[in-house]
Amino acid sequence: MPFEEILLNDGRKIPAIGFGSWKIPKDVCSGQVTQAIDVGFDHLDTAQVYRNEEEVGQAFKESGLSRKDVWITTKWSGVDGKGPRQSCEESLAKLGIQYLDLYLIHSPRLCNGDIEGTWKEFELLKKEGLVKSIGVSNFNKEELQELIASASVKPVVNQILLHPYVIASTTPLLQYMSSQHIVPEGYSSLIPLTSKPGGPVDKPVNNIAKRLGVKPEQVLLAWSKAKDAIIVTTSSRKERLENYLAVGDITLTEDDVKAIDDAGSKGELGEVRKAKLKTAAKWVAAAGLIGYIAFGRISGVIA
């Protein structure tokens, strides 16, 4: 069974997995997006700051697909100090399209303390038809609450870092989003494999992969799907993209999800402890140095 579409709070439906162009160099971006479209991706995710919107647009144009058949998301990233409207218009021109399916505030810090005012600009872009749906990215619970308190239109999604080693700290945000009917879009879900191999998550993921006859990366994406998140992922390899799309056929049990959550929480706690120990060690070292200097000056050893 392929990935199903997810219903957003504005009544529109979004493909549940998207191909992201983050970190893809301009000279290969068009080819990689074309490959993703060819294997079946109908949801493309880019951003102003990625500086490859033109290449994403070129791949879409050359695909020959109808505009309504491909969901296109980009983000206002505040590049060169440009505001949401100018950035949106430039993004549309670079992508070669008349409207965006989804436009996101890339980070709350771009609002410069005025989340309410920035969101009003986004609401106006939606009202004028330049964008169909509006959302945010990298907002925490408190920032979402501030936005919603004055919003006429709720954000449909919050695109966030989502992998097992942040699940303990991210769960309160996910719960709040669920209560507000805001869908999570999860990026970097493969970090336990790509950046933190050898951690506690490896064991349950590998055991589940073996039992289901699938690959560990598919298990991690299925875990993200189990969190009711839209998956945003990428790869330059056709085989991996095909495997990612095949995750639509993979359903983890509640026990599977809990095992990964527990392992991820254990790893996250370990990272916090290490960070605290590292900070404490720096303070101890600094205090020791200060004490040594003070003693040396008193005793005349240090000038």
PDB file of C-alpha atoms in Angstrom:
ATOM      1  CA  MET A   1       0.000   0.000   0.000  1.00  0.00           C
ATOM      2  CA  PRO A   2       1.510   3.359  -0.988  1.00  0.00           C
ATOM      3  CA  PHE A   3       1.712   6.321   1.364  1.00  0.00           C
ATOM      4  CA  GLU A   4      -1.665   7.904   2.001  1.00  0.00           C
ATOM      5  CA  GLU A   5      -2.331  11.623   1.933  1.00  0.00           C
ATOM      6  CA  ILE A   6      -2.690  13.439   5.240  1.00  0.00           C
ATOM      7  CA  LEU A   7      -5.600  15.783   5.907  1.00  0.00           C
ATOM      8  CA  LEU A   8      -4.544  19.250   7.051  1.00  0.00           C
ATOM      9  CA  ASN A   9      -6.531  21.584   9.282  1.00  0.00           C
ATOM     10  CA  ASP A  10      -7.409  23.811   6.298  1.00  0.00           C
ATOM     11  CA  GLY A  11      -9.100  20.903   4.518  1.00  0.00           C
ATOM     12  CA  ARG A  12      -6.337  20.229   2.007  1.00  0.00           C
ATOM     13  CA  LYS A  13      -4.484  16.918   1.696  1.00  0.00           C
ATOM     14  CA  ILE A  14      -0.679  16.619   1.561  1.00  0.00           C
ATOM     15  CA  PRO A  15       1.384  13.631   0.363  1.00  0.00           C
ATOM     16  CA  ALA A  16       2.745  11.879   3.456  1.00  0.00           C
ATOM     17  CA  ILE A  17       6.328  11.677   2.169  1.00  0.00           C
ATOM     18  CA  GLY A  18       8.348  14.386   0.464  1.00  0.00           C
ATOM     19  CA  PHE A  19      11.706  14.676  -1.268  1.00  0.00           C
ATOM     20  CA  GLY A  20      13.821  17.394   0.340  1.00  0.00           C
ATOM     21  CA  SER A  21      16.496  19.405  -1.463  1.00  0.00           C
ATOM     22  CA  TRP A  22      18.412  20.511   1.652  1.00  0.00           C
ATOM     23  CA  LYS A  23      22.180  20.303   1.118  1.00  0.00           C
ATOM     24  CA  ILE A  24      21.842  19.262  -2.547  1.00  0.00           C
ATOM     25  CA  PRO A  25      24.337  21.303  -4.637  1.00  0.00           C
ATOM     26  CA  LYS A  26      22.892  23.340  -7.496  1.00  0.00           C
ATOM     27  CA  ASP A  27      24.824  21.470 -10.180  1.00  0.00           C
ATOM     28  CA  VAL A  28      23.208  18.111  -9.330  1.00  0.00           C
ATOM     29  CA  CYS A  29      19.928  19.255  -7.812  1.00  0.00           C
ATOM     30  CA  SER A  30      17.808  19.157 -10.956  1.00  0.00           C
ATOM     31  CA  GLY A  31      18.966  15.626 -11.765  1.00  0.00           C
ATOM     32  CA  GLN A  32      18.299  14.347  -8.256  1.00  0.00           C
ATOM     33  CA  VAL A  33      14.839  15.909  -8.121  1.00  0.00           C
ATOM     34  CA  THR A  34      14.067  14.447 -11.557  1.00  0.00           C
ATOM     35  CA  GLN A  35      15.113  11.019 -10.283  1.00  0.00           C
ATOM     36  CA  ALA A  36      12.884  11.426  -7.220  1.00  0.00           C
ATOM     37  CA  ILE A  37       9.904  12.347  -9.397  1.00  0.00           C
ATOM     38  CA  ASP A  38      10.624   9.414 -11.716  1.00  0.00           C
ATOM     39  CA  VAL A  39      10.531   6.887  -8.857  1.00  0.00           C
ATOM     40  CA  GLY A  40       7.245   8.268  -7.578  1.00  0.00           C
ATOM     41  CA  PHE A  41       7.749  11.281  -5.294  1.00  0.00           C
ATOM     42  CA  ASP A  42       4.971  13.835  -5.821  1.00  0.00           C
ATOM     43  CA  HIS A  43       5.921  16.124  -2.930  1.00  0.00           C
ATOM     44  CA  LEU A  44       8.964  18.418  -3.281  1.00  0.00           C
ATOM     45  CA  ASP A  45      10.377  20.395  -0.365  1.00  0.00           C
ATOM     46  CA  THR A  46      12.875  23.231  -0.769  1.00  0.00           C
ATOM     47  CA  ALA A  47      13.687  26.610   0.823  1.00  0.00           C
ATOM     48  CA  GLN A  48      14.900  30.070  -0.043  1.00  0.00           C
ATOM     49  CA  VAL A  49      18.142  29.496   1.854  1.00  0.00           C
ATOM     50  CA  TYR A  50      18.916  26.238   0.024  1.00  0.00           C
ATOM     51  CA  ARG A  51      19.522  28.348  -3.092  1.00  0.00           C
ATOM     52  CA  ASN A  52      18.342  25.599  -5.430  1.00  0.00           C
ATOM     53  CA  GLU A  53      14.712  26.569  -6.040  1.00  0.00           C
ATOM     54  CA  GLU A  54      15.409  27.173  -9.731  1.00  0.00           C
ATOM     55  CA  GLU A  55      16.769  23.650 -10.113  1.00  0.00           C
ATOM     56  CA  VAL A  56      13.773  22.161  -8.295  1.00  0.00           C
ATOM     57  CA  GLY A  57      11.479  24.145 -10.590  1.00  0.00           C
ATOM     58  CA  GLN A  58      13.387  23.024 -13.659  1.00  0.00           C
ATOM     59  CA  ALA A  59      12.988  19.363 -12.684  1.00  0.00           C
ATOM     60  CA  PHE A  60       9.273  19.847 -12.122  1.00  0.00           C
ATOM     61  CA  LYS A  61       8.843  21.609 -15.474  1.00  0.00           C
ATOM     62  CA  GLU A  62      10.756  18.916 -17.352  1.00  0.00           C
ATOM     63  CA  SER A  63       8.702  16.180 -15.675  1.00  0.00           C
ATOM     64  CA  GLY A  64       5.716  17.163 -17.776  1.00  0.00           C
ATOM     65  CA  LEU A  65       3.429  16.639 -14.783  1.00  0.00           C
ATOM     66  CA  SER A  66       0.417  18.827 -14.170  1.00  0.00           C
ATOM     67  CA  ARG A  67       0.827  21.459 -11.463  1.00  0.00           C
ATOM     68  CA  LYS A  68      -1.992  19.917  -9.434  1.00  0.00           C
ATOM     69  CA  ASP A  69      -0.204  16.550  -9.416  1.00  0.00           C
ATOM     70  CA  VAL A  70       2.883  17.762  -7.512  1.00  0.00           C
ATOM     71  CA  TRP A  71       2.900  19.329  -4.051  1.00  0.00           C
ATOM     72  CA  ILE A  72       5.578  22.031  -3.791  1.00  0.00           C
ATOM     73  CA  THR A  73       6.737  23.495  -0.489  1.00  0.00           C
ATOM     74  CA  THR A  74       9.282  26.234   0.052  1.00  0.00           C
ATOM     75  CA  LYS A  75      10.257  28.336   3.048  1.00  0.00           C
ATOM     76  CA  TRP A  76      10.866  31.973   3.827  1.00  0.00           C
ATOM     77  CA  SER A  77      14.404  31.998   5.218  1.00  0.00           C
ATOM     78  CA  GLY A  78      15.026  35.761   5.440  1.00  0.00           C
ATOM     79  CA  VAL A  79      17.826  35.611   2.874  1.00  0.00           C
ATOM     80  CA  ASP A  80      19.428  39.024   2.239  1.00  0.00           C
ATOM     81  CA  GLY A  81      16.984  40.587   4.684  1.00  0.00           C
ATOM     82  CA  LYS A  82      14.021  40.084   2.359  1.00  0.00           C
ATOM     83  CA  GLY A  83      10.580  39.849   3.907  1.00  0.00           C
ATOM     84  CA  PRO A  84       7.947  37.160   3.329  1.00  0.00           C
ATOM     85  CA  ARG A  85       6.182  38.831   0.386  1.00  0.00           C
ATOM     86  CA  GLN A  86       9.272  39.653  -1.670  1.00  0.00           C
ATOM     87  CA  SER A  87      10.768  36.264  -0.867  1.00  0.00           C
ATOM     88  CA  CYS A  88       7.542  34.472  -1.827  1.00  0.00           C
ATOM     89  CA  GLU A  89       7.304  36.271  -5.156  1.00  0.00           C
ATOM     90  CA  GLU A  90      10.962  35.528  -5.920  1.00  0.00           C
ATOM     91  CA  SER A  91      10.544  31.879  -4.947  1.00  0.00           C
ATOM     92  CA  LEU A  92       7.543  31.554  -7.251  1.00  0.00           C
ATOM     93  CA  ALA A  93       9.552  33.047 -10.109  1.00  0.00           C
ATOM     94  CA  LYS A  94      12.515  30.742  -9.481  1.00  0.00           C
ATOM     95  CA  LEU A  95      10.286  27.679  -9.237  1.00  0.00           C
ATOM     96  CA  GLY A  96       8.398  28.775 -12.354  1.00  0.00           C
ATOM     97  CA  ILE A  97       4.958  28.273 -10.789  1.00  0.00           C
ATOM     98  CA  GLN A  98       1.932  30.458 -10.052  1.00  0.00           C
ATOM     99  CA  TYR A  99       1.295  29.345  -6.485  1.00  0.00           C
ATOM    100  CA  LEU A 100       2.889  27.415  -3.633  1.00  0.00           C
ATOM    101  CA  ASP A 101       1.138  24.479  -2.048  1.00  0.00           C
ATOM    102  CA  LEU A 102       2.807  25.257   1.271  1.00  0.00           C
ATOM    103  CA  TYR A 103       4.846  28.210   2.504  1.00  0.00           C
ATOM    104  CA  LEU A 104       6.701  27.978   5.824  1.00  0.00           C
ATOM    105  CA  ILE A 105       8.416  30.363   8.220  1.00  0.00           C
ATOM    106  CA  HIS A 106      11.779  28.585   8.278  1.00  0.00           C
ATOM    107  CA  SER A 107      12.592  29.567  11.858  1.00  0.00           C
ATOM    108  CA  PRO A 108      10.923  31.670  14.574  1.00  0.00           C
ATOM    109  CA  ARG A 109      14.092  33.756  14.949  1.00  0.00           C
ATOM    110  CA  LEU A 110      13.370  35.268  11.520  1.00  0.00           C
ATOM    111  CA  CYS A 111      10.371  37.028  13.049  1.00  0.00           C
ATOM    112  CA  ASN A 112      12.675  39.236  15.162  1.00  0.00           C
ATOM    113  CA  GLY A 113      10.335  39.050  18.130  1.00  0.00           C
ATOM    114  CA  ASP A 114       7.213  39.763  16.072  1.00  0.00           C
ATOM    115  CA  ILE A 115       5.679  36.354  15.410  1.00  0.00           C
ATOM    116  CA  GLU A 116       2.204  37.899  15.262  1.00  0.00           C
ATOM    117  CA  GLY A 117       3.141  40.461  12.601  1.00  0.00           C
ATOM    118  CA  THR A 118       5.037  37.959  10.495  1.00  0.00           C
ATOM    119  CA  TRP A 119       2.155  35.496  10.564  1.00  0.00           C
ATOM    120  CA  LYS A 120      -0.260  38.218   9.438  1.00  0.00           C
ATOM    121  CA  GLU A 121       1.905  38.634   6.322  1.00  0.00           C
ATOM    122  CA  PHE A 122       1.642  34.886   5.702  1.00  0.00           C
ATOM    123  CA  GLU A 123      -2.119  34.987   6.151  1.00  0.00           C
ATOM    124  CA  LEU A 124      -2.322  37.756   3.551  1.00  0.00           C
ATOM    125  CA  LEU A 125      -0.271  35.727   1.052  1.00  0.00           C
ATOM    126  CA  LYS A 126      -2.728  32.877   1.534  1.00  0.00           C
ATOM    127  CA  LYS A 127      -5.732  35.180   1.161  1.00  0.00           C
ATOM    128  CA  GLU A 128      -4.328  36.515  -2.109  1.00  0.00           C
ATOM    129  CA  GLY A 129      -3.826  33.002  -3.476  1.00  0.00           C
ATOM    130  CA  LEU A 130      -0.045  33.114  -3.817  1.00  0.00           C
ATOM    131  CA  VAL A 131       0.085  30.192  -1.385  1.00  0.00           C
ATOM    132  CA  LYS A 132      -2.563  27.553  -0.687  1.00  0.00           C
ATOM    133  CA  SER A 133      -1.474  26.555   2.821  1.00  0.00           C
ATOM    134  CA  ILE A 134       0.791  28.174   5.401  1.00  0.00           C
ATOM    135  CA  GLY A 135       2.869  26.716   8.211  1.00  0.00           C
ATOM    136  CA  VAL A 136       6.016  26.991  10.266  1.00  0.00           C
ATOM    137  CA  SER A 137       9.288  25.188  10.837  1.00  0.00           C
ATOM    138  CA  ASN A 138      11.445  24.703  13.928  1.00  0.00           C
ATOM    139  CA  PHE A 139       8.902  26.292  16.280  1.00  0.00           C
ATOM    140  CA  ASN A 140       8.792  25.059  19.871  1.00  0.00           C
ATOM    141  CA  LYS A 141       5.614  24.738  21.921  1.00  0.00           C
ATOM    142  CA  GLU A 142       5.790  28.234  23.418  1.00  0.00           C
ATOM    143  CA  GLU A 143       6.386  29.846  20.018  1.00  0.00           C
ATOM    144  CA  LEU A 144       3.437  27.966  18.528  1.00  0.00           C
ATOM    145  CA  GLN A 145       1.244  29.067  21.432  1.00  0.00           C
ATOM    146  CA  GLU A 146       2.252  32.681  20.850  1.00  0.00           C
ATOM    147  CA  LEU A 147       1.414  32.410  17.152  1.00  0.00           C
ATOM    148  CA  ILE A 148      -1.932  30.689  17.676  1.00  0.00           C
ATOM    149  CA  ALA A 149      -3.021  33.259  20.285  1.00  0.00           C
ATOM    150  CA  SER A 150      -3.342  35.942  17.596  1.00  0.00           C
ATOM    151  CA  ALA A 151      -3.757  33.893  14.407  1.00  0.00           C
ATOM    152  CA  SER A 152      -6.810  34.002  12.177  1.00  0.00           C
ATOM    153  CA  VAL A 153      -5.462  30.960  10.323  1.00  0.00           C
ATOM    154  CA  LYS A 154      -3.672  28.164  12.143  1.00  0.00           C
ATOM    155  CA  PRO A 155      -0.434  26.781  10.711  1.00  0.00           C
ATOM    156  CA  VAL A 156      -1.145  23.462   9.008  1.00  0.00           C
ATOM    157  CA  VAL A 157       2.270  21.972   9.795  1.00  0.00           C
ATOM    158  CA  ASN A 158       5.381  22.481  11.887  1.00  0.00           C
ATOM    159  CA  GLN A 159       8.453  21.023  10.174  1.00  0.00           C
ATOM    160  CA  ILE A 160      10.807  19.844  12.915  1.00  0.00           C
ATOM    161  CA  LEU A 161      13.809  17.686  13.668  1.00  0.00           C
ATOM    162  CA  LEU A 162      12.344  14.275  14.431  1.00  0.00           C
ATOM    163  CA  HIS A 163      14.372  11.197  15.297  1.00  0.00           C
ATOM    164  CA  PRO A 164      14.538   8.812  18.268  1.00  0.00           C
ATOM    165  CA  TYR A 165      17.359  10.678  20.025  1.00  0.00           C
ATOM    166  CA  VAL A 166      15.170  13.776  20.448  1.00  0.00           C
ATOM    167  CA  ILE A 167      11.829  12.076  21.065  1.00  0.00           C
ATOM    168  CA  ALA A 168      11.833  12.533  24.855  1.00  0.00           C
ATOM    169  CA  SER A 169      12.191  16.313  24.611  1.00  0.00           C
ATOM    170  CA  THR A 170       9.988  16.569  21.511  1.00  0.00           C
ATOM    171  CA  THR A 171       6.996  14.580  22.785  1.00  0.00           C
ATOM    172  CA  PRO A 172       5.357  17.536  24.648  1.00  0.00           C
ATOM    173  CA  LEU A 173       5.546  19.559  21.417  1.00  0.00           C
ATOM    174  CA  LEU A 174       4.032  16.702  19.394  1.00  0.00           C
ATOM    175  CA  GLN A 175       1.220  16.345  21.934  1.00  0.00           C
ATOM    176  CA  TYR A 176       0.436  20.050  21.790  1.00  0.00           C
ATOM    177  CA  MET A 177       0.485  20.030  17.993  1.00  0.00           C
ATOM    178  CA  SER A 178      -1.913  17.093  17.967  1.00  0.00           C
ATOM    179  CA  SER A 179      -4.311  18.986  20.251  1.00  0.00           C
ATOM    180  CA  GLN A 180      -4.230  21.895  17.779  1.00  0.00           C
ATOM    181  CA  HIS A 181      -4.521  19.686  14.669  1.00  0.00           C
ATOM    182  CA  ILE A 182      -1.104  20.824  13.442  1.00  0.00           C
ATOM    183  CA  VAL A 183       0.701  18.061  11.563  1.00  0.00           C
ATOM    184  CA  PRO A 184       4.408  17.421  12.214  1.00  0.00           C
ATOM    185  CA  GLU A 185       6.750  17.228   9.252  1.00  0.00           C
ATOM    186  CA  GLY A 186       9.823  15.312  10.380  1.00  0.00           C
ATOM    187  CA  TYR A 187      13.273  15.821   8.924  1.00  0.00           C
ATOM    188  CA  SER A 188      16.563  14.032   9.655  1.00  0.00           C
ATOM    189  CA  SER A 189      14.801  10.901  10.938  1.00  0.00           C
ATOM    190  CA  LEU A 190      17.777   8.780   9.831  1.00  0.00           C
ATOM    191  CA  ILE A 191      20.266  10.490  12.164  1.00  0.00           C
ATOM    192  CA  PRO A 192      20.653   7.364  14.360  1.00  0.00           C
ATOM    193  CA  LEU A 193      22.114   5.659  11.273  1.00  0.00           C
ATOM    194  CA  THR A 194      23.886   8.530   9.533  1.00  0.00           C
ATOM    195  CA  SER A 195      25.318  10.506  12.456  1.00  0.00           C
ATOM    196  CA  LYS A 196      25.000   8.458  15.644  1.00  0.00           C
ATOM    197  CA  PRO A 197      25.660   4.816  14.757  1.00  0.00           C
ATOM    198  CA  GLY A 198      26.399   2.488  17.628  1.00  0.00           C
ATOM    199  CA  GLY A 199      23.860   4.064  19.964  1.00  0.00           C
ATOM    200  CA  PRO A 200      21.045   2.401  21.941  1.00  0.00           C
ATOM    201  CA  VAL A 201      18.572   2.773  19.061  1.00  0.00           C
ATOM    202  CA  ASP A 202      20.550   0.402  16.837  1.00  0.00           C
ATOM    203  CA  LYS A 203      19.460  -2.737  18.684  1.00  0.00           C
ATOM    204  CA  PRO A 204      15.676  -2.383  18.476  1.00  0.00           C
ATOM    205  CA  VAL A 205      15.839  -0.992  14.947  1.00  0.00           C
ATOM    206  CA  ASN A 206      18.003  -3.861  13.716  1.00  0.00           C
ATOM    207  CA  ASN A 207      15.831  -6.448  15.480  1.00  0.00           C
ATOM    208  CA  ILE A 208      12.670  -5.020  13.924  1.00  0.00           C
ATOM    209  CA  ALA A 209      14.304  -4.796  10.495  1.00  0.00           C
ATOM    210  CA  LYS A 210      15.343  -8.453  10.716  1.00  0.00           C
ATOM    211  CA  ARG A 211      11.881  -9.567  11.825  1.00  0.00           C
ATOM    212  CA  LEU A 212      10.112  -7.660   9.045  1.00  0.00           C
ATOM    213  CA  GLY A 213      12.709  -8.364   6.369  1.00  0.00           C
ATOM    214  CA  VAL A 214      13.340  -4.687   5.685  1.00  0.00           C
ATOM    215  CA  LYS A 215      16.241  -2.251   6.031  1.00  0.00           C
ATOM    216  CA  PRO A 216      17.031  -0.288   9.223  1.00  0.00           C
ATOM    217  CA  GLU A 217      16.462   3.030   7.455  1.00  0.00           C
ATOM    218  CA  GLN A 218      12.989   1.854   6.499  1.00  0.00           C
ATOM    219  CA  VAL A 219      12.260   1.070  10.143  1.00  0.00           C
ATOM    220  CA  LEU A 220      13.282   4.578  11.203  1.00  0.00           C
ATOM    221  CA  LEU A 221      11.056   6.168   8.573  1.00  0.00           C
ATOM    222  CA  ALA A 222       8.211   3.841   9.590  1.00  0.00           C
ATOM    223  CA  TRP A 223       8.789   5.039  13.177  1.00  0.00           C
ATOM    224  CA  SER A 224       8.400   8.638  11.980  1.00  0.00           C
ATOM    225  CA  LYS A 225       5.219   7.632  10.127  1.00  0.00           C
ATOM    226  CA  ALA A 226       3.946   6.049  13.351  1.00  0.00           C
ATOM    227  CA  LYS A 227       4.289   9.466  14.987  1.00  0.00           C
ATOM    228  CA  ASP A 228       1.740  10.703  12.408  1.00  0.00           C
ATOM    229  CA  ALA A 229       4.458  12.798  10.801  1.00  0.00           C
ATOM    230  CA  ILE A 230       4.926  13.697   7.172  1.00  0.00           C
ATOM    231  CA  ILE A 231       8.359  12.369   6.216  1.00  0.00           C
ATOM    232  CA  VAL A 232      10.837  14.713   4.519  1.00  0.00           C
ATOM    233  CA  THR A 233      13.863  12.795   3.302  1.00  0.00           C
ATOM    234  CA  THR A 234      16.427  12.695   0.514  1.00  0.00           C
ATOM    235  CA  SER A 235      18.990  10.554  -1.245  1.00  0.00           C
ATOM    236  CA  SER A 236      21.007  10.629  -4.433  1.00  0.00           C
ATOM    237  CA  ARG A 237      20.532   6.876  -4.887  1.00  0.00           C
ATOM    238  CA  LYS A 238      17.518   5.541  -6.757  1.00  0.00           C
ATOM    239  CA  GLU A 239      17.400   2.288  -4.775  1.00  0.00           C
ATOM    240  CA  ARG A 240      17.183   4.154  -1.477  1.00  0.00           C
ATOM    241  CA  LEU A 241      14.409   6.401  -2.752  1.00  0.00           C
ATOM    242  CA  GLU A 242      12.457   3.330  -3.822  1.00  0.00           C
ATOM    243  CA  ASN A 243      12.988   1.840  -0.358  1.00  0.00           C
ATOM    244  CA  TYR A 244      11.761   5.048   1.248  1.00  0.00           C
ATOM    245  CA  LEU A 245       8.545   4.974  -0.770  1.00  0.00           C
ATOM    246  CA  ALA A 246       8.097   1.302   0.185  1.00  0.00           C
ATOM    247  CA  VAL A 247       7.798   2.402   3.832  1.00  0.00           C
ATOM    248  CA  GLY A 248       4.150   3.059   3.003  1.00  0.00           C
ATOM    249  CA  ASP A 249       3.720  -0.716   3.252  1.00  0.00           C
ATOM    250  CA  ILE A 250       5.462  -1.005   6.644  1.00  0.00           C
ATOM    251  CA  THR A 251       3.494  -0.732   9.869  1.00  0.00           C
ATOM    252  CA  LEU A 252       5.228  -0.975  13.228  1.00  0.00           C
ATOM    253  CA  THR A 253       3.494  -2.378  16.285  1.00  0.00           C
ATOM    254  CA  GLU A 254       3.006  -0.280  19.418  1.00  0.00           C
ATOM    255  CA  ASP A 255       5.704  -2.385  21.070  1.00  0.00           C
ATOM    256  CA  ASP A 256       8.083  -1.626  18.183  1.00  0.00           C
ATOM    257  CA  VAL A 257       7.523   2.106  18.541  1.00  0.00           C
ATOM    258  CA  LYS A 258       7.900   1.952  22.323  1.00  0.00           C
ATOM    259  CA  ALA A 259      11.160  -0.004  22.064  1.00  0.00           C
ATOM    260  CA  ILE A 260      12.616   2.632  19.732  1.00  0.00           C
ATOM    261  CA  ASP A 261      11.271   5.467  21.902  1.00  0.00           C
ATOM    262  CA  ASP A 262      12.776   3.968  25.050  1.00  0.00           C
ATOM    263  CA  ALA A 263      16.146   3.431  23.392  1.00  0.00           C
ATOM    264  CA  GLY A 264      16.067   6.932  21.939  1.00  0.00           C
ATOM    265  CA  SER A 265      15.195   8.463  25.309  1.00  0.00           C
ATOM    266  CA  LYS A 266      18.057   6.557  26.904  1.00  0.00           C
ATOM    267  CA  GLY A 267      20.435   7.891  24.264  1.00  0.00           C
ATOM    268  CA  GLU A 268      19.087  11.429  24.605  1.00  0.00           C
ATOM    269  CA  LEU A 269      19.540  11.310  28.381  1.00  0.00           C
ATOM    270  CA  GLY A 270      23.091  10.079  27.871  1.00  0.00           C
ATOM    271  CA  GLU A 271      23.817  12.997  25.547  1.00  0.00           C
ATOM    272  CA  VAL A 272      22.449  15.457  28.113  1.00  0.00           C
ATOM    273  CA  ARG A 273      24.584  13.917  30.848  1.00  0.00           C
ATOM    274  CA  LYS A 274      27.680  14.064  28.673  1.00  0.00           C
ATOM    275  CA  ALA A 275      27.018  17.700  27.864  1.00  0.00           C
ATOM    276  CA  LYS A 276      26.581  18.528  31.549  1.00  0.00           C
ATOM    277  CA  LEU A 277      29.774  16.679  32.471  1.00  0.00           C
ATOM    278  CA  LYS A 278      31.648  18.468  29.700  1.00  0.00           C
ATOM    279  CA  THR A 279      30.403  21.849  30.930  1.00  0.00           C
ATOM    280  CA  ALA A 280      31.237  20.960  34.527  1.00  0.00           C
ATOM    281  CA  ALA A 281      34.738  19.871  33.512  1.00  0.00           C
ATOM    282  CA  LYS A 282      35.290  23.219  31.789  1.00  0.00           C
ATOM    283  CA  TRP A 283      34.203  25.078  34.908  1.00  0.00           C
ATOM    284  CA  VAL A 284      36.453  22.946  37.103  1.00  0.00           C
ATOM    285  CA  ALA A 285      39.383  23.519  34.764  1.00  0.00           C
ATOM    286  CA  ALA A 286      38.699  27.250  34.649  1.00  0.00           C
ATOM    287  CA  ALA A 287      38.370  27.444  38.432  1.00  0.00           C
ATOM    288  CA  GLY A 288      41.601  25.532  38.832  1.00  0.00           C
ATOM    289  CA  LEU A 289      43.415  27.863  36.447  1.00  0.00           C
ATOM    290  CA  ILE A 290      42.088  30.935  38.229  1.00  0.00           C
ATOM    291  CA  GLY A 291      43.133  29.479  41.572  1.00  0.00           C
ATOM    292  CA  TYR A 292      46.589  28.661  40.223  1.00  0.00           C
ATOM    293  CA  ILE A 293      47.034  32.186  38.844  1.00  0.00           C
ATOM    294  CA  ALA A 294      45.809  33.757  42.083  1.00  0.00           C
ATOM    295  CA  PHE A 295      48.134  31.583  44.161  1.00  0.00           C
ATOM    296  CA  GLY A 296      51.022  32.266  41.833  1.00  0.00           C
ATOM    297  CA  ARG A 297      50.566  36.016  42.083  1.00  0.00           C
ATOM    298  CA  ILE A 298      50.321  35.857  45.850  1.00  0.00           C
ATOM    299  CA  SER A 299      53.440  33.759  46.115  1.00  0.00           C
ATOM    300  CA  GLY A 300      55.264  35.753  43.469  1.00  0.00           C
ATOM    301  CA  VAL A 301      55.590  32.842  41.072  1.00  0.00           C
ATOM    302  CA  ILE A 302      53.509  34.529  38.314  1.00  0.00           C
ATOM    303  CA  ALA A 303      54.176  38.141  37.288  1.00  0.00           C
TER     304      ALA A 303
END
